[in-house]
Coordinates of C-alpha atoms and ligand atoms in Angstrom, one line a residue:
Chain A
X164 CA 122.4 139.2 88.2
X165 CA 121.5 139.1 91.7
X166 CA 118.6 141.2 92.9
X167 CA 120.7 143.2 95.2
X168 CA 123.0 144.1 92.5
X169 CA 120.1 145.2 90.3
X170 CA 118.5 147.1 93.0
X171 CA 121.8 149.0 93.9
X172 CA 122.4 149.5 90.0
X173 CA 118.9 151.3 89.5
X174 CA 118.8 154.8 90.9
X175 CA 115.6 155.8 92.6
X176 CA 113.7 155.9 89.3
X177 CA 110.5 156.6 91.1
X178 CA 111.5 160.0 92.5
X179 CA 114.0 161.3 89.6
X180 CA 111.8 162.3 86.4
X181 CA 113.5 160.9 83.4
X182 CA 114.2 163.8 80.9
X183 CA 112.5 162.6 77.5
X184 CA 114.6 161.6 74.8
X185 CA 111.6 162.0 72.2
X186 CA 112.5 165.3 70.6
X187 CA 109.7 165.3 68.3
X188 CA 107.4 164.4 70.9
X189 CA 105.0 167.2 72.4
X190 CA 106.4 168.2 76.0
X191 CA 103.2 167.5 77.6
X192 CA 101.0 164.1 78.5
X193 CA 98.2 163.2 80.5
X194 CA 97.9 162.6 84.4
X195 CA 94.4 161.2 84.3
X196 CA 92.5 164.1 82.8
X197 CA 94.9 166.7 83.7
X198 CA 97.5 167.9 81.4
X199 CA 101.0 167.9 82.6
X200 CA 104.5 168.2 81.6
X201 CA 106.0 165.0 80.6
X202 CA 108.9 165.2 83.0
X203 CA 106.1 165.5 85.8
X204 CA 104.4 162.2 85.0
X205 CA 106.9 159.9 86.7
X206 CA 107.0 161.7 89.9
X207 CA 103.3 162.1 90.3
X208 CA 102.6 158.3 89.1
X209 CA 105.4 157.6 91.4
X210 CA 103.3 159.6 94.2
X211 CA 100.3 157.6 93.6
X212 CA 101.9 154.3 93.9
X213 CA 104.0 155.2 97.1
X214 CA 100.7 156.2 98.5
X215 CA 98.5 153.1 97.9
X216 CA 101.4 150.4 98.1
X217 CA 100.3 148.9 101.4
X218 CA 96.8 149.1 101.0
X219 CA 97.1 148.2 97.5
X220 CA 96.2 144.5 97.7
X221 CA 93.1 145.2 99.5
X222 CA 91.9 148.0 97.6
X223 CA 92.2 145.8 94.3
X224 CA 90.0 142.8 95.9
X225 CA 87.5 145.6 97.0
X226 CA 87.3 147.7 93.8
X227 CA 87.1 144.8 91.5
X228 CA 84.8 142.7 93.7
X229 CA 88.1 140.2 93.6
X230 CA 87.6 139.6 89.9
X231 CA 91.0 141.0 89.3
X232 CA 92.1 137.5 90.2
X233 CA 90.3 135.9 87.4
X234 CA 91.5 138.5 84.8
X235 CA 95.1 137.7 85.9
X236 CA 94.4 133.8 85.9
X237 CA 93.2 134.6 82.3
X238 CA 96.5 136.1 81.6
X239 CA 98.3 133.3 83.0
X240 CA 96.3 130.7 80.9
X241 CA 97.2 132.8 77.6
X242 CA 100.8 132.9 78.3
X243 CA 101.8 129.5 77.3
X244 CA 104.2 129.4 80.4
X245 CA 106.5 126.2 80.7
X246 CA 108.9 125.0 82.8
X247 CA 112.6 126.7 82.2
X248 CA 111.2 129.9 80.6
X249 CA 112.3 133.6 81.4
X250 CA 109.6 135.8 82.5
X251 CA 109.3 139.6 83.0
X252 CA 106.4 140.7 84.9
X253 CA 106.8 144.4 84.2
X254 CA 105.1 146.9 86.5
X255 CA 104.6 143.7 88.7
X256 CA 103.9 145.7 91.7
X257 CA 102.6 143.5 94.6
X258 CA 103.5 140.5 92.4
X259 CA 100.3 138.5 91.7
X260 CA 101.4 137.2 88.5
X261 CA 104.9 136.8 89.6
X262 CA 103.8 134.4 92.2
X263 CA 101.9 132.2 89.7
X264 CA 104.7 132.2 87.1
X265 CA 107.4 131.5 89.7
X266 CA 105.4 128.1 90.3
X267 CA 105.1 127.4 86.6
X268 CA 108.5 127.8 85.6
X269 CA 110.2 125.5 88.0
X270 CA 113.8 125.7 89.2
X271 CA 115.2 125.9 85.9
X272 CA 113.1 129.1 85.1
X273 CA 113.3 132.6 85.9
X274 CA 110.9 135.4 86.9
X275 CA 111.7 138.8 87.0
X276 CA 109.6 141.3 88.9
X277 CA 110.3 144.7 87.6
X278 CA 108.4 148.0 89.0
X279 CA 109.5 151.8 88.8
X280 CA 108.3 151.9 92.3
X281 CA 110.4 151.2 95.2
X282 CA 107.3 151.2 97.6
X283 CA 105.2 148.8 95.4
X284 CA 108.2 146.6 94.8
X285 CA 109.2 146.1 98.6
X286 CA 105.3 145.0 99.5
X287 CA 105.8 142.5 96.4
X288 CA 108.9 141.3 97.8
X289 CA 107.6 140.9 101.3
X290 CA 104.2 139.3 100.3
X291 CA 106.4 136.8 98.0
X292 CA 109.0 135.9 100.5
X293 CA 106.1 135.2 103.4
X294 CA 104.8 132.8 100.7
X295 CA 108.1 131.0 100.5
X296 CA 108.6 132.0 96.7
X297 CA 112.4 132.7 96.9
X298 CA 114.0 130.1 94.7
X299 CA 113.6 131.6 91.0
X300 CA 112.5 135.4 91.5
X301 CA 114.4 138.4 91.1
X302 CA 113.4 142.0 91.7
X303 CA 114.6 144.9 89.7
X304 CA 113.3 148.4 90.0
X305 CA 113.2 150.0 86.4
X306 CA 111.0 152.1 84.2
X307 CA 109.4 150.0 81.4
X308 CA 110.6 152.8 78.9
X309 CA 114.0 151.9 79.5
X310 CA 114.2 148.1 80.4
X311 CA 117.7 147.3 81.8
X312 CA 118.0 143.9 80.2
X313 CA 119.9 142.8 77.2
X314 CA 118.1 142.2 74.1
X315 CA 116.3 138.8 73.4
X316 CA 116.1 137.6 77.1
X317 CA 112.7 136.8 78.0
X318 CA 110.4 134.2 76.7
X319 CA 107.4 136.4 78.2
X320 CA 106.8 139.6 79.0
X321 CA 103.6 140.5 80.9
X322 CA 102.3 144.1 81.9
X323 CA 99.2 144.0 83.9
X324 CA 97.5 147.4 85.0
X325 CA 100.7 149.0 84.2
X326 CA 100.9 150.5 81.0
X327 CA 98.4 153.3 81.6
X328 CA 100.4 154.6 83.7
X329 CA 103.8 155.0 81.6
X330 CA 104.4 158.3 80.1
X331 CA 105.7 157.3 76.6
X332 CA 103.8 154.1 75.9
X333 CA 105.1 153.6 72.5
X334 CA 108.9 153.7 73.9
X335 CA 107.8 151.0 76.4
X336 CA 106.3 148.9 73.9
X337 CA 109.6 149.2 71.8
X338 CA 111.6 148.4 74.9
X339 CA 109.7 145.5 75.9
X340 CA 110.0 144.2 71.9
X341 CA 113.7 144.2 72.3
X342 CA 114.1 142.2 75.5
X343 CA 111.6 139.8 74.1
X344 CA 113.4 136.6 72.4
X345 CA 112.5 135.7 69.0
X346 CA 109.1 133.9 69.3
X347 CA 108.5 135.3 72.4
X348 CA 105.2 137.1 73.5
X349 CA 103.9 139.9 75.3
X350 CA 100.6 140.0 77.2
X351 CA 99.1 143.5 78.4
X352 CA 96.1 143.2 80.6
X353 CA 94.8 146.6 81.1
X354 CA 91.5 148.4 81.6
X355 CA 89.6 149.1 78.2
X356 CA 86.5 150.3 76.7
X357 CA 83.5 148.4 77.7
X358 CA 81.7 146.7 74.5
X359 CA 78.0 148.0 75.4
X360 CA 77.2 151.6 75.7
X361 CA 75.0 150.5 78.9
X362 CA 77.9 148.5 80.5
X363 CA 79.9 151.7 79.9
X364 CA 77.5 153.9 81.5
X365 CA 77.3 151.7 84.8
X366 CA 81.2 151.3 85.0
X367 CA 81.5 155.2 84.4
X368 CA 79.1 155.9 87.3
X369 CA 80.7 153.5 89.5
X370 CA 84.3 154.7 88.8
X371 CA 83.6 158.3 89.5
X372 CA 81.0 157.9 92.1
X373 CA 81.8 155.1 94.2
X374 CA 85.4 154.1 93.5
X375 CA 86.8 157.3 94.9
X376 CA 84.6 157.0 98.0
X377 CA 86.0 153.7 98.6
X378 CA 89.4 154.9 98.0
X379 CA 88.8 157.8 100.8
X380 CA 86.9 155.4 103.2
X381 CA 89.7 152.5 103.1
X382 CA 92.7 153.8 101.7
X383 CA 92.2 157.1 103.1
X384 CA 93.3 158.2 99.7
X385 CA 90.3 159.4 97.5
X386 CA 92.8 161.4 95.3
X387 CA 94.8 158.5 94.1
X388 CA 91.7 156.7 93.1
X389 CA 90.2 159.5 91.3
X390 CA 93.3 159.4 89.1
X391 CA 92.8 155.6 88.5
X392 CA 89.5 156.2 87.2
X393 CA 90.4 159.0 84.9
X394 CA 93.6 157.1 83.6
X395 CA 91.6 154.4 82.6
X396 CA 89.4 156.6 80.7
X397 CA 92.6 158.2 79.0
X398 CA 94.0 155.0 78.1
X399 CA 93.8 153.9 74.1
X400 CA 91.0 151.5 73.6
X401 CA 91.6 148.0 72.4
X402 CA 91.8 148.7 68.5
X403 CA 94.2 151.9 69.7
X404 CA 96.5 149.5 71.6
X405 CA 96.4 146.6 69.2
X406 CA 97.9 149.3 66.2
X407 CA 100.4 150.5 68.8
X408 CA 101.9 147.1 69.4
X409 CA 101.9 146.7 65.7
X410 CA 103.9 149.8 65.4
X411 CA 106.4 148.7 67.7
X412 CA 107.1 145.7 65.8
X413 CA 104.8 142.9 67.4
X414 CA 103.1 140.6 65.2
X415 CA 100.0 138.3 65.3
X416 CA 98.6 141.0 67.5
X417 CA 94.9 140.1 68.8
X418 CA 92.9 141.0 72.0
X419 CA 90.3 139.5 74.1
X420 CA 87.7 141.7 76.2
X421 CA 87.1 140.1 79.5
X422 CA 84.0 141.2 81.6
X423 CA 82.6 143.0 78.8
X424 CA 85.7 145.1 77.7
X425 CA 86.1 146.6 81.2
X426 CA 89.3 144.9 80.9
X427 CA 91.2 143.6 77.7
X428 CA 93.9 141.2 77.3
X429 CA 96.1 141.9 74.2
X430 CA 98.6 139.8 72.9
X431 CA 101.6 140.2 70.3
X432 CA 104.5 138.0 69.2
X433 CA 107.9 139.0 68.4
X434 CA 109.5 136.9 65.7
Chain B
X49 CA 65.5 160.2 58.8
X50 CA 65.8 158.4 62.3
X51 CA 66.8 154.7 61.7
X52 CA 64.0 152.5 62.8
X53 CA 64.7 150.3 65.8
X54 CA 65.2 147.3 63.5
X55 CA 67.8 149.0 61.4
X56 CA 69.4 150.1 64.6
X57 CA 69.4 146.7 65.8
X58 CA 70.9 145.1 62.7
X59 CA 73.8 148.0 63.1
X60 CA 74.7 147.2 66.7
X61 CA 74.7 143.3 65.9
X62 CA 77.2 144.0 62.8
X63 CA 79.4 146.2 65.4
X64 CA 79.3 143.6 67.7
X65 CA 80.4 140.9 65.5
X66 CA 83.0 142.9 63.9
X67 CA 84.3 143.5 67.2
X68 CA 84.3 139.5 68.0
X69 CA 86.2 138.8 65.0
X70 CA 89.6 140.4 66.2
X71 CA 89.6 139.0 69.4
X72 CA 91.4 135.9 70.1
X73 CA 89.1 132.9 71.2
X74 CA 85.4 134.3 70.9
X75 CA 84.0 131.6 73.2
X76 CA 81.2 133.0 75.4
X77 CA 82.6 131.0 78.1
X78 CA 85.8 132.8 77.8
X79 CA 84.5 136.3 78.4
X80 CA 82.7 135.3 81.4
X81 CA 85.7 133.5 82.7
X82 CA 84.0 130.4 83.5
X83 CA 87.2 128.6 83.0
X84 CA 89.0 130.4 85.5
X85 CA 86.2 130.4 87.7
X86 CA 86.3 126.5 87.6
X87 CA 90.2 126.4 87.6
X88 CA 90.3 128.7 90.7
X89 CA 87.6 126.4 92.5
X90 CA 89.4 123.0 91.7
X91 CA 92.6 124.5 93.0
X92 CA 91.3 125.6 96.2
X93 CA 89.7 122.2 96.8
X94 CA 92.8 119.9 95.9
X95 CA 95.5 121.9 97.6
X96 CA 93.5 121.7 100.7
X97 CA 93.0 117.9 100.3
X98 CA 96.6 117.9 99.9
X99 CA 97.5 119.8 102.8
X100 CA 95.2 117.6 104.7
X101 CA 96.6 114.5 103.3
X102 CA 98.7 112.1 105.4
X103 CA 99.3 109.3 103.3
X104 CA 102.9 109.2 101.4
X105 CA 102.4 110.4 97.9
X106 CA 105.1 110.6 95.3
X107 CA 105.5 113.3 92.8
X108 CA 108.8 112.4 91.7
X109 CA 107.6 111.5 88.2
X110 CA 105.3 114.4 87.9
X111 CA 107.0 117.4 89.5
X112 CA 106.7 120.2 87.0
X113 CA 105.0 118.1 84.8
X114 CA 101.4 119.2 83.3
X115 CA 98.4 116.9 82.7
X116 CA 95.7 118.0 80.4
X117 CA 92.1 117.0 81.2
X118 CA 89.4 117.2 78.1
X119 CA 86.2 116.3 79.2
X120 CA 83.2 115.5 77.0
X121 CA 80.9 117.6 79.3
X122 CA 83.1 120.9 79.3
X123 CA 84.0 123.2 76.6
X124 CA 87.6 123.9 77.8
X125 CA 90.6 121.8 79.0
X126 CA 91.6 121.6 82.3
X127 CA 95.3 121.5 83.2
X128 CA 97.1 120.4 86.1
X129 CA 100.6 121.1 86.9
X130 CA 102.6 119.7 89.8
X131 CA 105.0 122.3 91.5
X132 CA 107.8 121.3 93.7
X133 CA 109.6 124.6 93.8
X134 CA 108.8 125.3 97.2
X135 CA 107.4 123.5 99.9
X136 CA 104.6 122.1 100.3
X137 CA 104.1 120.8 97.0
X138 CA 101.2 122.2 95.2
X139 CA 99.0 121.5 92.1
X140 CA 98.1 124.5 89.9
X141 CA 95.1 124.4 87.7
X142 CA 95.0 126.2 84.5
X143 CA 92.6 126.2 81.3
X144 CA 94.8 126.3 78.3
X145 CA 95.6 124.3 75.5
X146 CA 99.6 125.0 75.5
X147 CA 102.3 123.0 76.9
X148 CA 100.6 119.7 78.3
X149 CA 103.2 116.6 78.7
X150 CA 100.3 114.5 78.5
X151 CA 96.5 114.4 78.0
X152 CA 93.3 112.4 78.5
X153 CA 90.2 112.7 77.0
X154 CA 87.5 111.4 78.7
X155 CA 84.0 112.1 80.4
X156 CA 83.0 112.9 83.9
X157 CA 81.2 109.1 84.4
X158 CA 84.7 107.6 83.7
X159 CA 86.4 109.7 86.2
X160 CA 83.9 108.5 88.7
X161 CA 85.0 104.9 87.9
X162 CA 88.7 105.8 88.3
X163 CA 87.5 107.4 91.5
X164 CA 85.9 103.8 92.3
X165 CA 89.4 102.1 91.7
X166 CA 89.0 101.0 88.4
X167 CA 92.5 101.0 86.9
X168 CA 93.5 103.4 84.4
X169 CA 94.9 100.7 81.6
X170 CA 91.4 98.9 82.4
X171 CA 89.5 102.2 81.1
X172 CA 91.9 102.9 78.4
X173 CA 91.3 98.9 77.1
X174 CA 87.4 99.5 77.3
X175 CA 88.1 102.7 75.3
X176 CA 86.6 105.3 77.8
X177 CA 89.7 107.2 78.1
X178 CA 92.2 108.7 75.5
X179 CA 95.4 109.3 76.3
X180 CA 98.6 110.9 74.4
X181 CA 101.6 111.8 75.7
X182 CA 103.7 110.2 78.4
X183 CA 101.4 107.3 79.9
X184 CA 103.5 107.1 83.5
X185 CA 102.3 111.1 83.9
X186 CA 98.9 110.0 83.4
X187 CA 99.1 107.0 85.8
X188 CA 100.7 109.2 88.5
X189 CA 98.3 111.8 88.3
X190 CA 95.7 108.9 88.6
X191 CA 97.4 107.5 91.5
X192 CA 97.4 111.0 93.4
X193 CA 93.6 111.6 92.5
X194 CA 93.1 108.1 94.0
X195 CA 94.8 108.7 97.2
X196 CA 93.3 112.1 98.0
X197 CA 89.7 110.7 98.1
X198 CA 88.1 114.3 97.6
X199 CA 84.4 114.1 98.1
X200 CA 83.6 116.4 94.9
X201 CA 80.1 117.0 95.4
X202 CA 80.4 118.4 99.0
X203 CA 83.6 120.0 98.2
X204 CA 82.2 121.6 95.1
X205 CA 78.9 122.7 96.6
X206 CA 81.0 124.4 99.4
X207 CA 83.6 126.3 97.4
X208 CA 81.6 127.5 94.6
X209 CA 79.6 129.7 97.1
X210 CA 83.0 130.8 98.8
X211 CA 84.8 131.9 95.7
X212 CA 84.0 135.8 96.4
X213 CA 84.3 136.5 92.5
X214 CA 82.0 134.3 91.3
X215 CA 78.9 135.5 93.1
X216 CA 79.3 138.5 91.7
X217 CA 79.2 137.4 87.9
X218 CA 75.8 138.0 87.1
X219 CA 75.1 134.5 85.5
X220 CA 78.4 132.9 86.8
X221 CA 76.8 131.1 89.6
X222 CA 73.8 129.3 88.0
X223 CA 76.3 128.3 84.9
X224 CA 79.2 127.5 86.9
X225 CA 77.0 125.1 89.2
X226 CA 75.6 123.3 86.3
X227 CA 79.2 123.3 84.5
X228 CA 80.5 121.4 87.1
X229 CA 77.6 119.2 88.4
X230 CA 75.7 118.5 85.5
X231 CA 78.0 119.6 82.3
X232 CA 75.4 118.8 79.9
X233 CA 73.0 121.7 81.3
X234 CA 76.1 124.1 80.2
X235 CA 75.3 124.8 76.6
X236 CA 71.5 125.3 77.1
X237 CA 72.6 127.8 80.1
X238 CA 74.9 129.7 77.7
X239 CA 72.5 129.8 74.6
X240 CA 69.7 131.3 77.3
X241 CA 72.6 134.0 78.5
X242 CA 73.6 134.4 74.9
X243 CA 69.7 135.2 74.2
X244 CA 69.4 137.5 76.9
X245 CA 72.9 139.2 76.4
X246 CA 71.8 139.7 72.7
X247 CA 68.4 141.3 74.1
X248 CA 70.3 143.6 76.1
X249 CA 72.7 144.9 73.3
X250 CA 70.5 145.4 70.4
X251 CA 67.3 147.0 72.0
X252 CA 67.3 150.5 71.9
X253 CA 64.3 151.2 74.0
X254 CA 66.0 149.0 76.7
X255 CA 68.9 151.4 76.4
X256 CA 66.7 154.3 76.8
X257 CA 65.0 152.6 80.0
X258 CA 68.4 152.0 81.5
X259 CA 69.2 155.5 81.0
X260 CA 66.4 157.0 83.0
X261 CA 67.0 154.2 85.7
X262 CA 70.5 155.2 85.6
X263 CA 69.4 159.0 86.1
X264 CA 67.4 157.8 89.0
X265 CA 70.0 155.7 90.6
X266 CA 72.4 158.5 90.0
X267 CA 70.0 161.0 92.2
X268 CA 69.9 158.5 94.8
X269 CA 73.9 157.9 94.9
X270 CA 74.1 161.8 95.2
X271 CA 72.3 161.4 98.5
X272 CA 74.1 158.2 99.6
X273 CA 77.5 159.9 98.5
X274 CA 76.8 163.1 100.9
X275 CA 75.8 160.8 103.3
X276 CA 79.4 159.0 103.0
X277 CA 80.8 162.6 102.9
X278 CA 79.2 163.2 106.2
X279 CA 80.4 160.0 107.6
X280 CA 84.0 160.4 106.3
X281 CA 83.6 163.9 108.1
X282 CA 82.4 162.3 111.3
X283 CA 85.2 159.5 111.3
X284 CA 87.8 162.3 110.9
X285 CA 86.3 164.5 113.5
X286 CA 86.4 161.8 116.0
X287 CA 90.3 160.9 115.0
Ligands
LIG293 C1 98.1 149.4 89.2 S1 99.6 148.8 89.7 C2 99.7 147.0 89.0 C3 100.5 146.0 89.6 C4 100.4 144.6 89.4 N1 100.9 144.7 87.8 C5 98.7 144.1 89.1 O1 98.4 143.7 88.3 O2 98.5 144.1 90.6 C6 100.6 149.5 88.3 C7 102.1 149.6 88.7 O3 102.7 150.2 87.5 C8 104.0 150.9 87.8 N2 104.3 151.5 87.2 C9 104.0 152.8 86.6 N3 104.9 153.5 85.7 C10 105.7 152.8 85.5 C11 106.8 152.5 84.6 N4 107.1 153.6 83.8 N5 107.6 151.5 84.6 C12 107.4 150.7 85.4 N6 106.3 150.3 86.2 C13 105.4 151.3 86.3 C14 103.7 151.4 89.6 O4 104.6 151.6 90.1 C15 102.4 150.1 89.9 O5 103.1 149.1 90.8

């Protein structure tokens, strides 16, 4: 499977909305606080990430005061990655986790950076190539709900700050479960619900007053950052996500709150 | 009837401990991300030293191998992995109990002796170092560490100030410095933080005070936000 093969196989998923095959589900979903048709979510999320791709890394550092790097380090530490492992960095965007995994799986291992959005993948690919990371990384444009990999392929799947953008999260979790090897683990790093009411307030205030302003000033894109703040609030809280993982088949599920629950890392195994 | 402050406090404490029990690894240092601050800093220092090094170093026996270091003074392990998949060779530092090829249990004072060129085997014989796993890996890591001649005190002082995230962890600065310089102080600092954090969590009168402060801050930010709007409009006007 070469990177170019994969890319040419994938249609431009980011601009072609998928028709939902979940007949018994309602036809609407959330886009931040807005309720929209499910079929429209992919293209609207794509719009956000096409728009922020170039400024994504700078904004990430700025918005989280650089703490996202520590959250990602924590994820790598919890992954138990070993030389020779096959890792899927799903919704991997500009490839921060991929870069670290690539160094840890070694020549015998493989890391696949998968994202639905071609702009994010391109920024990621350029960044990793500039860092000289070419040996063991493949780039695949794919929707988390319909992963184009064989069953039982990966030792580790990570999805960092990606799941909340996915239209049908349950379907994505089932799809991830299927591509994990027995014994493999899923790590979901995502914004979550702060543990303390007072932190919650400070955080709300920051997200809705400061963050969109920063987006406007730095990335000239306040709207996308307003979406970001809203999508975080609409994302399932810690316990709900844990339940969702269990429903998708994951076992020994647990989560760890980071920075007071602003972010949580969920872990689950396929046995 | 409104619950008394005490009742409310107990309820909140219960809630908190329930929340904690479903989490994996409930250590406070974890949620403060101290291990990650420490490993990020060490990684920076070691790889800077590697890039400046002009002695010939052999990585063959340790390529893609991981050494775990458990220091008596630290509540978390440090893992060092040599990555030679791309050039130059780099050392990745993590904090994980999984996947080491060799592990050493020791203390900071023994590491200082190692740095002063006492041999690994001497220290093992003196029971100052406990090695399990492939000892050749420990030996080679020790050789690399000795050749790099890092002035830890200066480097740590310099880089801890540089890690931007670290400045923003409210209590991180204080805790991390003691963590890396005088490890023993760590537990004391953590209990101090714990007391402080607990106080924040459980006292409802403080929550009320905070609410008031939030309102005050909100009105200040409203005016700040109006100024930013103006600024954005000005910039847009000039472009
Ligand atoms: C906030 S970014 C996170 C990027 C990276 N993982 C990180 O932590 O820096 C979210 C990413 O999720 C991707 N994404 C959104 N919906 C997706 C889907 N259905 N399948 C795969 N990726 C998706 C976006 O294109 C974007 O690159």
